[in-house]
Short mmCIF file of C-alpha atoms in Angstrom, two decimals:
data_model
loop_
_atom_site.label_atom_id
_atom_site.label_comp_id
_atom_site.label_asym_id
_atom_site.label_seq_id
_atom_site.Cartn_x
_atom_site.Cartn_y
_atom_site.Cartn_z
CA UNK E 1 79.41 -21.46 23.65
CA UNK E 2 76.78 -21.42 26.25
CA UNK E 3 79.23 -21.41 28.98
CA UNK E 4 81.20 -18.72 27.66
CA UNK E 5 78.14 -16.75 27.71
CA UNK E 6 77.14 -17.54 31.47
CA UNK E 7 81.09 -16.65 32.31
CA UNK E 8 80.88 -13.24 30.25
CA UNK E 9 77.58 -12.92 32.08
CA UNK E 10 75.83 -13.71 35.46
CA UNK E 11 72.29 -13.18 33.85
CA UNK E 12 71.03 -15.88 31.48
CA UNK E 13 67.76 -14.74 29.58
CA UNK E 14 65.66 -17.47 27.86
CA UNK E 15 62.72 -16.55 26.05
CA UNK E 16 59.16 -18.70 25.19
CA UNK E 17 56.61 -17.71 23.48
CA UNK E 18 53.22 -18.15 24.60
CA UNK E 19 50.61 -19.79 22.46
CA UNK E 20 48.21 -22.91 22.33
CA UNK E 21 49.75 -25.78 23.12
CA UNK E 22 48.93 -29.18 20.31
CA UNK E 23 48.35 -32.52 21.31
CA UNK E 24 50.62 -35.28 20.86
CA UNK E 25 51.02 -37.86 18.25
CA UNK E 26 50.42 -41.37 19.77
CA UNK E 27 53.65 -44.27 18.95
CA UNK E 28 51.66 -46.78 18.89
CA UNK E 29 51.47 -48.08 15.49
CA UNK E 30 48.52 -50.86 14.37
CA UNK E 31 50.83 -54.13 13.49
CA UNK E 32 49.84 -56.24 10.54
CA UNK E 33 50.12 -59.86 10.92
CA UNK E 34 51.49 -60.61 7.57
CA UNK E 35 54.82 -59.15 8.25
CA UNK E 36 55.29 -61.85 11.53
CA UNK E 37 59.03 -62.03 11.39
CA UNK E 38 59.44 -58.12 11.12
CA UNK E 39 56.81 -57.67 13.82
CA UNK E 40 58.91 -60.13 15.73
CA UNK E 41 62.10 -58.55 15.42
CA UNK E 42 60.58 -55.22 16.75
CA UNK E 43 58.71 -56.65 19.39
CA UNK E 44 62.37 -57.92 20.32
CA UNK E 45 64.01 -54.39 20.41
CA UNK E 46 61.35 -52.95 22.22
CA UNK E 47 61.70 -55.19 24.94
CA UNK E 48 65.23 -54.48 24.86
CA UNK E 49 65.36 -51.05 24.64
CA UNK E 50 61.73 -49.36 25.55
CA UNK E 51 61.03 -46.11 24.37
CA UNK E 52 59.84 -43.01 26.99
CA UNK E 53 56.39 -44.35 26.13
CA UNK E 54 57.17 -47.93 26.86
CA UNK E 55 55.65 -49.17 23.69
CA UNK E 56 55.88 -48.18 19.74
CA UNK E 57 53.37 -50.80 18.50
CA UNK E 58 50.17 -52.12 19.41
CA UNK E 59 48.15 -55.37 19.59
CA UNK E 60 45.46 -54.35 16.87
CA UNK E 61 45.31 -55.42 13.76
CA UNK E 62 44.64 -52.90 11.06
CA UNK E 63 41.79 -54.67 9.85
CA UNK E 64 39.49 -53.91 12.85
CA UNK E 65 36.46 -52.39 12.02
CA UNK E 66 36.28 -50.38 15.90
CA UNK E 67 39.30 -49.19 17.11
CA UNK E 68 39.25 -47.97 20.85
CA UNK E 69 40.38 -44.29 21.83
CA UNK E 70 43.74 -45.99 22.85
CA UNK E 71 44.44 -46.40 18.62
CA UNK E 72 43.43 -42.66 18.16
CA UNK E 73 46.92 -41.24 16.82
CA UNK E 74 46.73 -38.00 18.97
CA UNK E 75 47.16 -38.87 22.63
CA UNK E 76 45.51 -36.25 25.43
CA UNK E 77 49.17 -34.84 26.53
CA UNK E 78 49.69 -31.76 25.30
CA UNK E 79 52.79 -30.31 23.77
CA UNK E 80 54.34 -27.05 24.51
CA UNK E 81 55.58 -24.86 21.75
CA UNK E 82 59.47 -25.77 21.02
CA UNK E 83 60.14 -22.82 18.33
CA UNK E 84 58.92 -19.22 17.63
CA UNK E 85 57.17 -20.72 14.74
CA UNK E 86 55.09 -18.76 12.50
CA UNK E 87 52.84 -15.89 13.28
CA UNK E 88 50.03 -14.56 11.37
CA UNK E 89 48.86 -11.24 10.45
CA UNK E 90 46.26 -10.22 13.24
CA UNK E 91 47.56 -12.72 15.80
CA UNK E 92 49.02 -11.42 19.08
CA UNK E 93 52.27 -12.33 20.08
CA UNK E 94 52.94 -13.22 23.69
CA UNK E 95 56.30 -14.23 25.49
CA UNK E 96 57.06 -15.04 28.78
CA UNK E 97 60.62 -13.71 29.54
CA UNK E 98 62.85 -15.32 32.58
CA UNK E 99 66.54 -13.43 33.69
CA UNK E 100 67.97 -15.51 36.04
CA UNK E 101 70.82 -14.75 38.14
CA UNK E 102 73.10 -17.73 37.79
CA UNK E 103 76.08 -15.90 39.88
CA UNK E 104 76.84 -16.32 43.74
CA UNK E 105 76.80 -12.89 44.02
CA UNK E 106 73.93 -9.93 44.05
CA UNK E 107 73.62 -8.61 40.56
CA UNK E 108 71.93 -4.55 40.96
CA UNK E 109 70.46 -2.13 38.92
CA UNK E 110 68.57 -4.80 36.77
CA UNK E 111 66.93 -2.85 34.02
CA UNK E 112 64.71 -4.76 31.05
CA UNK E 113 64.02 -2.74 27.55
CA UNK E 114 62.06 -4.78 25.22
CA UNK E 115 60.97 -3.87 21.52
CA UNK E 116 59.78 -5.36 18.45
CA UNK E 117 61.54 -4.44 15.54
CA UNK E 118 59.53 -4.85 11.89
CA UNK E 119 60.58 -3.97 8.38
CA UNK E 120 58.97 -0.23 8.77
CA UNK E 121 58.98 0.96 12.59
CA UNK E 122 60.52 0.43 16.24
CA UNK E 123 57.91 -0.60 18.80
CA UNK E 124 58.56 -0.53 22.52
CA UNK E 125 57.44 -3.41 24.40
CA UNK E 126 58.65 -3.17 27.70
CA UNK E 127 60.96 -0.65 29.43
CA UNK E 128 60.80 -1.74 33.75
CA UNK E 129 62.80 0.16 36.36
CA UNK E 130 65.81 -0.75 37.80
CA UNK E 131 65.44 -3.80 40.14
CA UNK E 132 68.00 -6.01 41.94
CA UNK E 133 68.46 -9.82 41.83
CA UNK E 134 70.05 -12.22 44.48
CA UNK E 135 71.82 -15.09 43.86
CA UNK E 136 69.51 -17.82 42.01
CA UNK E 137 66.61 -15.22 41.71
CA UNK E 138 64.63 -14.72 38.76
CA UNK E 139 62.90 -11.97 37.32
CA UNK E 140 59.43 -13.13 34.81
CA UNK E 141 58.03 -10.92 32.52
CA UNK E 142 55.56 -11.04 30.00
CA UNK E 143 55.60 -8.97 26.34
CA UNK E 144 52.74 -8.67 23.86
CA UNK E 145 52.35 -7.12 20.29
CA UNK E 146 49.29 -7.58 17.97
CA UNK E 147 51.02 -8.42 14.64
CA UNK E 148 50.05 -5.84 12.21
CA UNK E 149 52.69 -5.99 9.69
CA UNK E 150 54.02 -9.25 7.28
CA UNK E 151 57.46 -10.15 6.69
CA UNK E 152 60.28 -10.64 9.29
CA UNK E 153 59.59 -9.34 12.98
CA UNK E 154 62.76 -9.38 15.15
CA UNK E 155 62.40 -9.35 19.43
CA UNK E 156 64.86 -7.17 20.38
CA UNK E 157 65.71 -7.64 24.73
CA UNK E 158 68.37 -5.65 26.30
CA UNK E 159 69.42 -5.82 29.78
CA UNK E 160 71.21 -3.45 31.71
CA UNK E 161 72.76 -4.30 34.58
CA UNK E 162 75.45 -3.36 37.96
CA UNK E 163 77.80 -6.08 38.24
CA UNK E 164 79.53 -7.24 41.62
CA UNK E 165 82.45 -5.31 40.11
CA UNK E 166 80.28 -1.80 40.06
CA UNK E 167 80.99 -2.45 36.76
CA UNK E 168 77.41 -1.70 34.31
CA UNK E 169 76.99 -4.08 31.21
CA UNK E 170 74.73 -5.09 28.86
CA UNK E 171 73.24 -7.86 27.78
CA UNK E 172 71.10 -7.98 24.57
CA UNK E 173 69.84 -11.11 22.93
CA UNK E 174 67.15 -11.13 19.45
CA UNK E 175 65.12 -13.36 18.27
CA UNK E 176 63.71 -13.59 14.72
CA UNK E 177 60.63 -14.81 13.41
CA UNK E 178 58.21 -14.30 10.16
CA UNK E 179 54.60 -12.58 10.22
CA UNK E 180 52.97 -14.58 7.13
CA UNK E 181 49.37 -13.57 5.85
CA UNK E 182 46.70 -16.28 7.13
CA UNK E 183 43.59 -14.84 4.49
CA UNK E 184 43.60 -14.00 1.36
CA UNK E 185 41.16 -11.56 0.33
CA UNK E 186 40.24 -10.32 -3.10
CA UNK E 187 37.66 -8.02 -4.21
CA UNK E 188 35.29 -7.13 -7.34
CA UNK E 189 33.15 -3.86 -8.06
CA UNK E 190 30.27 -3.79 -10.00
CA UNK E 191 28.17 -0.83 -10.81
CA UNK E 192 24.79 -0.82 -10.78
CA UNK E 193 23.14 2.74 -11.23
CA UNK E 194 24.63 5.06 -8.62
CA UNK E 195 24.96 1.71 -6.14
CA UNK E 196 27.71 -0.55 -5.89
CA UNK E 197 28.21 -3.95 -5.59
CA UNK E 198 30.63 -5.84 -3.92
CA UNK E 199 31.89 -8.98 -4.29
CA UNK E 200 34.92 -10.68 -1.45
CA UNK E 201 36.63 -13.54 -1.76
CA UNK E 202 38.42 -15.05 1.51
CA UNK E 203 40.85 -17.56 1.12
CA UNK E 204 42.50 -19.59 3.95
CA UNK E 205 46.18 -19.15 3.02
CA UNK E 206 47.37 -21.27 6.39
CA UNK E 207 48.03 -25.39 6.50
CA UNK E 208 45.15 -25.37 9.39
CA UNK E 209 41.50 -24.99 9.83
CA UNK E 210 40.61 -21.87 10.88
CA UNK E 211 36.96 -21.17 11.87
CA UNK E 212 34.91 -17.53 10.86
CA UNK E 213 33.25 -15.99 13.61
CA UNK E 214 32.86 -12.78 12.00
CA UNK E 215 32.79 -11.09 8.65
CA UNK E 216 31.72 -7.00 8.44
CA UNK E 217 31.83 -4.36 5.87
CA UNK E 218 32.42 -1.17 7.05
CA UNK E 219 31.80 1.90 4.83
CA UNK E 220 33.58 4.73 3.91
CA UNK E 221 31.11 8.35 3.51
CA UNK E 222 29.23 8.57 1.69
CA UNK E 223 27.91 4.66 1.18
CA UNK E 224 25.62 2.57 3.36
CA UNK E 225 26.13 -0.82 3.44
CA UNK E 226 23.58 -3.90 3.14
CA UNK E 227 25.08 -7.08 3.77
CA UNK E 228 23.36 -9.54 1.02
CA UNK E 229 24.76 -12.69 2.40
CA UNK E 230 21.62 -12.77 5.10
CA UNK E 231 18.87 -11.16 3.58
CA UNK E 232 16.75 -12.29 6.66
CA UNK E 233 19.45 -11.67 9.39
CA UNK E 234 19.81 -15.04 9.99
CA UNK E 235 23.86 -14.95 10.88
CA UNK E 236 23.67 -18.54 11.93
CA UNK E 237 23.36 -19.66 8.43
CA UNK E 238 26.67 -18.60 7.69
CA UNK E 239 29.06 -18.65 11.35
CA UNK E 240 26.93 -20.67 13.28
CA UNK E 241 27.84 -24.68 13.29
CA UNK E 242 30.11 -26.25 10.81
CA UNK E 243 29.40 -23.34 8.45
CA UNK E 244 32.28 -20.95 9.64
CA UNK E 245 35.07 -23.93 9.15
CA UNK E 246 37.72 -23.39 6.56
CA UNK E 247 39.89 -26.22 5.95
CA UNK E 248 43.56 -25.00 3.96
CA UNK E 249 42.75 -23.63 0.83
CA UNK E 250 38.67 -23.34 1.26
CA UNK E 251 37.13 -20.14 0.01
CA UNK E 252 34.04 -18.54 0.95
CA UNK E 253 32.36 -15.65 -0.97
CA UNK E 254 30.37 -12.44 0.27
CA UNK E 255 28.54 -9.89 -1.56
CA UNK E 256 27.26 -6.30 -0.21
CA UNK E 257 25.36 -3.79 -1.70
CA UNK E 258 26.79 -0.11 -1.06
CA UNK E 259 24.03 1.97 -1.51
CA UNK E 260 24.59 5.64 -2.77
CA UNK E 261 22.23 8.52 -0.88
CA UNK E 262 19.22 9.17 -2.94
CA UNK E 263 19.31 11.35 -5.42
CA UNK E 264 16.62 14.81 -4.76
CA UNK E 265 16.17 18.52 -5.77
CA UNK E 266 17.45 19.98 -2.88
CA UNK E 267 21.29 17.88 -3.35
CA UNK E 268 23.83 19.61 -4.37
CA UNK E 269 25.65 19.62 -7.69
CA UNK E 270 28.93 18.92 -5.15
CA UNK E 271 27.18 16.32 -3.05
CA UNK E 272 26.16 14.41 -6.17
CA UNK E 273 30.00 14.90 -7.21
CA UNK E 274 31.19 13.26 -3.72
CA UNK E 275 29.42 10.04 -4.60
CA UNK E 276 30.03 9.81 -8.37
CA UNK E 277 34.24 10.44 -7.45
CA UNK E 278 34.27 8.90 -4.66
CA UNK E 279 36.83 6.13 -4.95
CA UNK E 280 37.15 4.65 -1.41
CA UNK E 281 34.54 2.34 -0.68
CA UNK E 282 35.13 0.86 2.78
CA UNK E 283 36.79 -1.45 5.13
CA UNK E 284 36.60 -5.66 6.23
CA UNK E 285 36.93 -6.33 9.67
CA UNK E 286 37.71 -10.39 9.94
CA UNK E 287 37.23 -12.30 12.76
CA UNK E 288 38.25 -15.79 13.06
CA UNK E 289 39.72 -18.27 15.80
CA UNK E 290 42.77 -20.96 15.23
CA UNK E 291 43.45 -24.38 17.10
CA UNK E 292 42.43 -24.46 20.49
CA UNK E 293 40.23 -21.38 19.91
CA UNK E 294 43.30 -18.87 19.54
CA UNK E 295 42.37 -15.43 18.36
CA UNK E 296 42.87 -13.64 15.33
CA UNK E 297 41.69 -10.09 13.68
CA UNK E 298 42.11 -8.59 10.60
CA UNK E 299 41.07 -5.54 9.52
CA UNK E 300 42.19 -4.65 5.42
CA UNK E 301 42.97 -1.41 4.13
CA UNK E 302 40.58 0.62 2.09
CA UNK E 303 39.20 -0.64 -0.50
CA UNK E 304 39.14 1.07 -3.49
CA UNK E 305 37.17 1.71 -6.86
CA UNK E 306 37.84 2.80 -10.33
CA UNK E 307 35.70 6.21 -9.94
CA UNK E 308 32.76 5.71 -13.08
CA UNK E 309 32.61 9.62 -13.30
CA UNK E 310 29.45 11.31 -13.92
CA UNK E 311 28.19 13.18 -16.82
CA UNK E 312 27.60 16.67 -17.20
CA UNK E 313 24.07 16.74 -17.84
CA UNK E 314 21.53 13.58 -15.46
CA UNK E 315 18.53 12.35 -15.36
CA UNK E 316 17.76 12.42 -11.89
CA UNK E 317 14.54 10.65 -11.99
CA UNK E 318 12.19 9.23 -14.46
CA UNK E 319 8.62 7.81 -13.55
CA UNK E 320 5.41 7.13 -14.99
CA UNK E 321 3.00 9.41 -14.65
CA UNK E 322 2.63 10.05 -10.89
CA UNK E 323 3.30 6.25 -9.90
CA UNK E 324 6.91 5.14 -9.45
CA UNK E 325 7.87 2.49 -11.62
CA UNK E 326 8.99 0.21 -8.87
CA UNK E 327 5.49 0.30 -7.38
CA UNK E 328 3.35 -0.21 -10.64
CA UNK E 329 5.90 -1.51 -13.23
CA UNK E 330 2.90 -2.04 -15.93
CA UNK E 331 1.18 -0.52 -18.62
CA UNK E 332 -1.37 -1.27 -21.03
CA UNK E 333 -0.81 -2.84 -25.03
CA UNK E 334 -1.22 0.08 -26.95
CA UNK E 335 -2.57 2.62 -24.68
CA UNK E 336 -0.50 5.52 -24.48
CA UNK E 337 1.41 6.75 -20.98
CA UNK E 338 3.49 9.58 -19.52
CA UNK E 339 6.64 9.65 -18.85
CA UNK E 340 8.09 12.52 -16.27
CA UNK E 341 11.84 12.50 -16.58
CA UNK E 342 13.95 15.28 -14.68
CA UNK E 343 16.99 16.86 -16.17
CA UNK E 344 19.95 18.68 -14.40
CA UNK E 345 22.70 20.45 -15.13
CA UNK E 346 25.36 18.99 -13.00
CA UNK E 347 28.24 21.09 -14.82
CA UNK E 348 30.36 23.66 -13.57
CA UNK E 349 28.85 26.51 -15.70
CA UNK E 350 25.48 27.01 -17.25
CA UNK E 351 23.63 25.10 -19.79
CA UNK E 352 20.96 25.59 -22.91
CA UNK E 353 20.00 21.73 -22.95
CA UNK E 354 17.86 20.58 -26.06
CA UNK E 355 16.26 17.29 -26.03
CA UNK E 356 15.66 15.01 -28.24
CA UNK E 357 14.40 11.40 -28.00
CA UNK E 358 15.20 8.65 -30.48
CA UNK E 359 11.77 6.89 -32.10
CA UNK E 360 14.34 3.83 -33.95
CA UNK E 361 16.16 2.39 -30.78
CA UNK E 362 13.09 0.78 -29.46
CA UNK E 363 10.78 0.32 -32.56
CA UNK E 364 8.30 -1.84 -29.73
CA UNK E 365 7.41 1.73 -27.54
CA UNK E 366 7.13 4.35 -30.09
CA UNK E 367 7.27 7.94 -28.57
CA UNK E 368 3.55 9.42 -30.10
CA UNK E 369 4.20 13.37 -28.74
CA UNK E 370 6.52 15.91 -29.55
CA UNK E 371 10.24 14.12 -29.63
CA UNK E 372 12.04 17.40 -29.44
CA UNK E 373 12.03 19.53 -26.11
CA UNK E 374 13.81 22.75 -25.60
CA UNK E 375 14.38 22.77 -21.73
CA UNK E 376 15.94 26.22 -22.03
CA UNK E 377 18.30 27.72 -19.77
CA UNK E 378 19.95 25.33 -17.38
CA UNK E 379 22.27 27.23 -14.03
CA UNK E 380 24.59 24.96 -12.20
CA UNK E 381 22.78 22.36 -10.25
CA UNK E 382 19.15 23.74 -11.85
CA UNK E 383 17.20 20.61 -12.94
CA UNK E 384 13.76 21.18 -15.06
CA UNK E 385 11.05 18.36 -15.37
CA UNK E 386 9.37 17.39 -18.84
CA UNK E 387 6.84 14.94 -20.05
CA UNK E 388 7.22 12.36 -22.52
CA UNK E 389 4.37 10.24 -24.36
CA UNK E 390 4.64 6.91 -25.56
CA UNK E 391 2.98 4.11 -26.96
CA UNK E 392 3.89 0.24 -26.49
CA UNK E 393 3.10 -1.98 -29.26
CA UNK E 394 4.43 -5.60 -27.66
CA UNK E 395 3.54 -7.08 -24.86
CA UNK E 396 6.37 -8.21 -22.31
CA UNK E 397 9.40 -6.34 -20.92
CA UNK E 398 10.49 -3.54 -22.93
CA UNK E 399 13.35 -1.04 -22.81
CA UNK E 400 12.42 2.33 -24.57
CA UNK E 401 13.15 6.38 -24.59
CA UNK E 402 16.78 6.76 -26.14
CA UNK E 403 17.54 9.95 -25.77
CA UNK E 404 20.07 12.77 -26.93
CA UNK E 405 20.93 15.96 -24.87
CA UNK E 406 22.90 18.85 -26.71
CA UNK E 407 24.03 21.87 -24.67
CA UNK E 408 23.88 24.87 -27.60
CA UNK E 409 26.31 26.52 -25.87
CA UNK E 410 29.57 24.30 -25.20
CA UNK E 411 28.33 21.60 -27.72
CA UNK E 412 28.70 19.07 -25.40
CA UNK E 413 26.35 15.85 -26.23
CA UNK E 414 25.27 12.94 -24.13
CA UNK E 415 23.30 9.95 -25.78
CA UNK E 416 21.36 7.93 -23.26
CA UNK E 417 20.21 4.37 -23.84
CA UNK E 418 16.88 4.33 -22.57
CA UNK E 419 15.25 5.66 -19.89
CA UNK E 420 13.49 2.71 -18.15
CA UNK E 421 11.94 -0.40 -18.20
CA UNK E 422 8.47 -1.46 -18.33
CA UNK E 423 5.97 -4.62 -18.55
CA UNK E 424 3.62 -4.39 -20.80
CA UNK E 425 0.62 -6.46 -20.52
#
């Protein structure tokens, strides 16, 4: 078949694809001395008929404690590529192209259009200008395509050409290979307050060690991201020695924090609505190198979120007294304190919002002032402070202030657990 095609054709194209080359497996083979007589019999055919090497076993016995470099079973030669193979998702595929003119004649008009064809698009490679070819000359060029896409990727080459006829013809030759996916990544949300937090999961999918040089989180509006897996910026903890290295089927697992703008007066009922809706959450960017330090990216599609929806009447903030909890998290056994708690109408239409707050839920911090507040008339995005007395009656960590909200007008209710946390010493 191959010389019908260089009779139908004076241009032969061969193809190779360009990648890291492996090192090859050593023949020699350690030789136990309790199989003598088979030992004997082979050292017999090799002397008859040596291999390429020259030798398929050696002289060491495979009880030796030290074996020299020459018993290591890859050699230093290095192999080239003999197939396509497999390429991964985030690789770049290179080829080096050769059209040789195998005719005694001048071919003209030598015209190269190369594309990759996936499951979902067309994309041109190459497309040169006409050139001409003497008799024996070749014609090298080189193709790349960062792999974006899984499945079946097909090279499509087509050569025009002027044959010694003046006749023009075509010659078109594909090649077929598969994109496979070398990480897997999965995700999980949890919601803490108006902050998220992310946990990913990267799994090496590939039969080879690949090493992670990079890992990022990129966020989608309106998040900012903190990246919990170095708390002290120390990257080298986690990509710097041994500590990047998956072997097939390792996992490694990240968490981030994506942290939700604060909450004030001045932000609008719409803002607030942008982060409580918002559904995408960002993007991974994955860095990571193969054997002999090949390159590979990946970047994932958005991540998403189940949106947890907001309610139509918030408590924006809630803080002892004047001193935010998170700065003086204590109070005193059976003293009483203040509690200023803002409410806001985050609705699309005005509000009268009556508050109540529940003295049974948390028996251990008894409410000791007025339990029912009339905040009045509410507009859209209007928020109105009050202040709440209570008294603790246990020492420790306690949850208190359940409260209810009832809007008189659309008879809408939310219940609220509690309002915060506090020591009490």
């Amino acid at each position: 078949m191959a010389s019908l095609m260089r009779e139908s054709h004076p241009l032969t194209l061969k193809v190779m694809r360009l990648s890291r080359p492996t090192l090859a497996d050593s023949r020699a083979l350690p030789m136990d001395s309790s199989t003598a007589v088979l030992a004997q019999a082979l050292r017999e055919a090799e002397q008859n008929r040596p291999t390429a090497s020259g030798q398929i076993f050696s002289d060491l016995q495979l009880s030796d404690a030290q074996l020299p470099l020459d018993a290591f079973p890859l050699s230093e030669a290095l192999v080239l590529p003999r197939t396509f193979g497999t390429m991964f998702l985030g690789e770049t595929f290179s080829a080096q192209m050769c059209i040789c003119n195998e005719s005694a004649f001048v071919v003209r008009d030598v015209a190269v259009n190369v594309v990759m064809q996936t499951a979902t698009q067309q994309v041109p490679l190459l497309d040169n200008g006409a050139t001409q070819l003497a008799a024996g000359q070749p014609l090298n060029v080189q193709v790349a395509h960062e792999i974006k896409e899984l499945g079946t990727h097909v090279l499509g080459c087509t050569i025009t050409y002027l044959s010694a006829q003046g006749e023009h013809r075509t010659l078109q030759r594909s090649f077929r290979f598969q994109a496979a996916n070398p990480l897997v990544v999965k995700t999980k949300v949890n919601h803490l307050e108006r902050d998220v937090l992310l946990e990913v999961q990267v799994h090496n999918a590939t039969h080879a060690t690949l090493v992670l040089e990079r890992l990022r989180f990129e966020p989608s509006s309106p998040f900012a991201a903190e990246d919990l897996n170095a708390p002290h910026g120390d990257t080298a903890l986690l990509w710097g020695g041994s500590a990047g290295f998956m072997q097939p089927g390792d996992a490694r697992q990240y968490l981030y924090r994506l942290r939700a703008p604060v909450a004030s007066e001045e932000a609008s009922v719409e803002q607030e609505r942008a982060v409580q809706y918002a559904t995408a959450l960002g993007k991974l960017d994955i860095l990571w190198r193969g054997a002999f330090g090949s390159v590979g990216r990946l970047q994932t599609s958005q991540l998403l979120r189940k949106s947890p929806g907001m309610f139509l009447i918030e408590v924006d903030k809630a803080e002892i007294g004047k001193t935010d909890i998170a700065k003086d998290p204590s109070v005193t056994l059976e003293t009483p304190f203040c509690v200023r708690a803002r409410v806001r109408n985050v609705s699309e239409n005005a509000m009268t919002v009556l508050a109540t707050v529940d003295a049974n839920k948390h028996p251990l911090v008894m409410p000791c002032g007025p339990t029912r507040h009339d905040l009045g008339d509410l507009a859209v995005g209007e928020a109105r402070e009050i202040c709440l007395e209570f008294l603790p009656l246990a020492a420790g960590v306690q949850r208190f202030g359940a409260m209810m909200f009832v809007d008189s007008v659309s008879g809408y209710t939310r219940e609220l657990g509690h309002l915060l946390e506090v020591f009490v010493a």
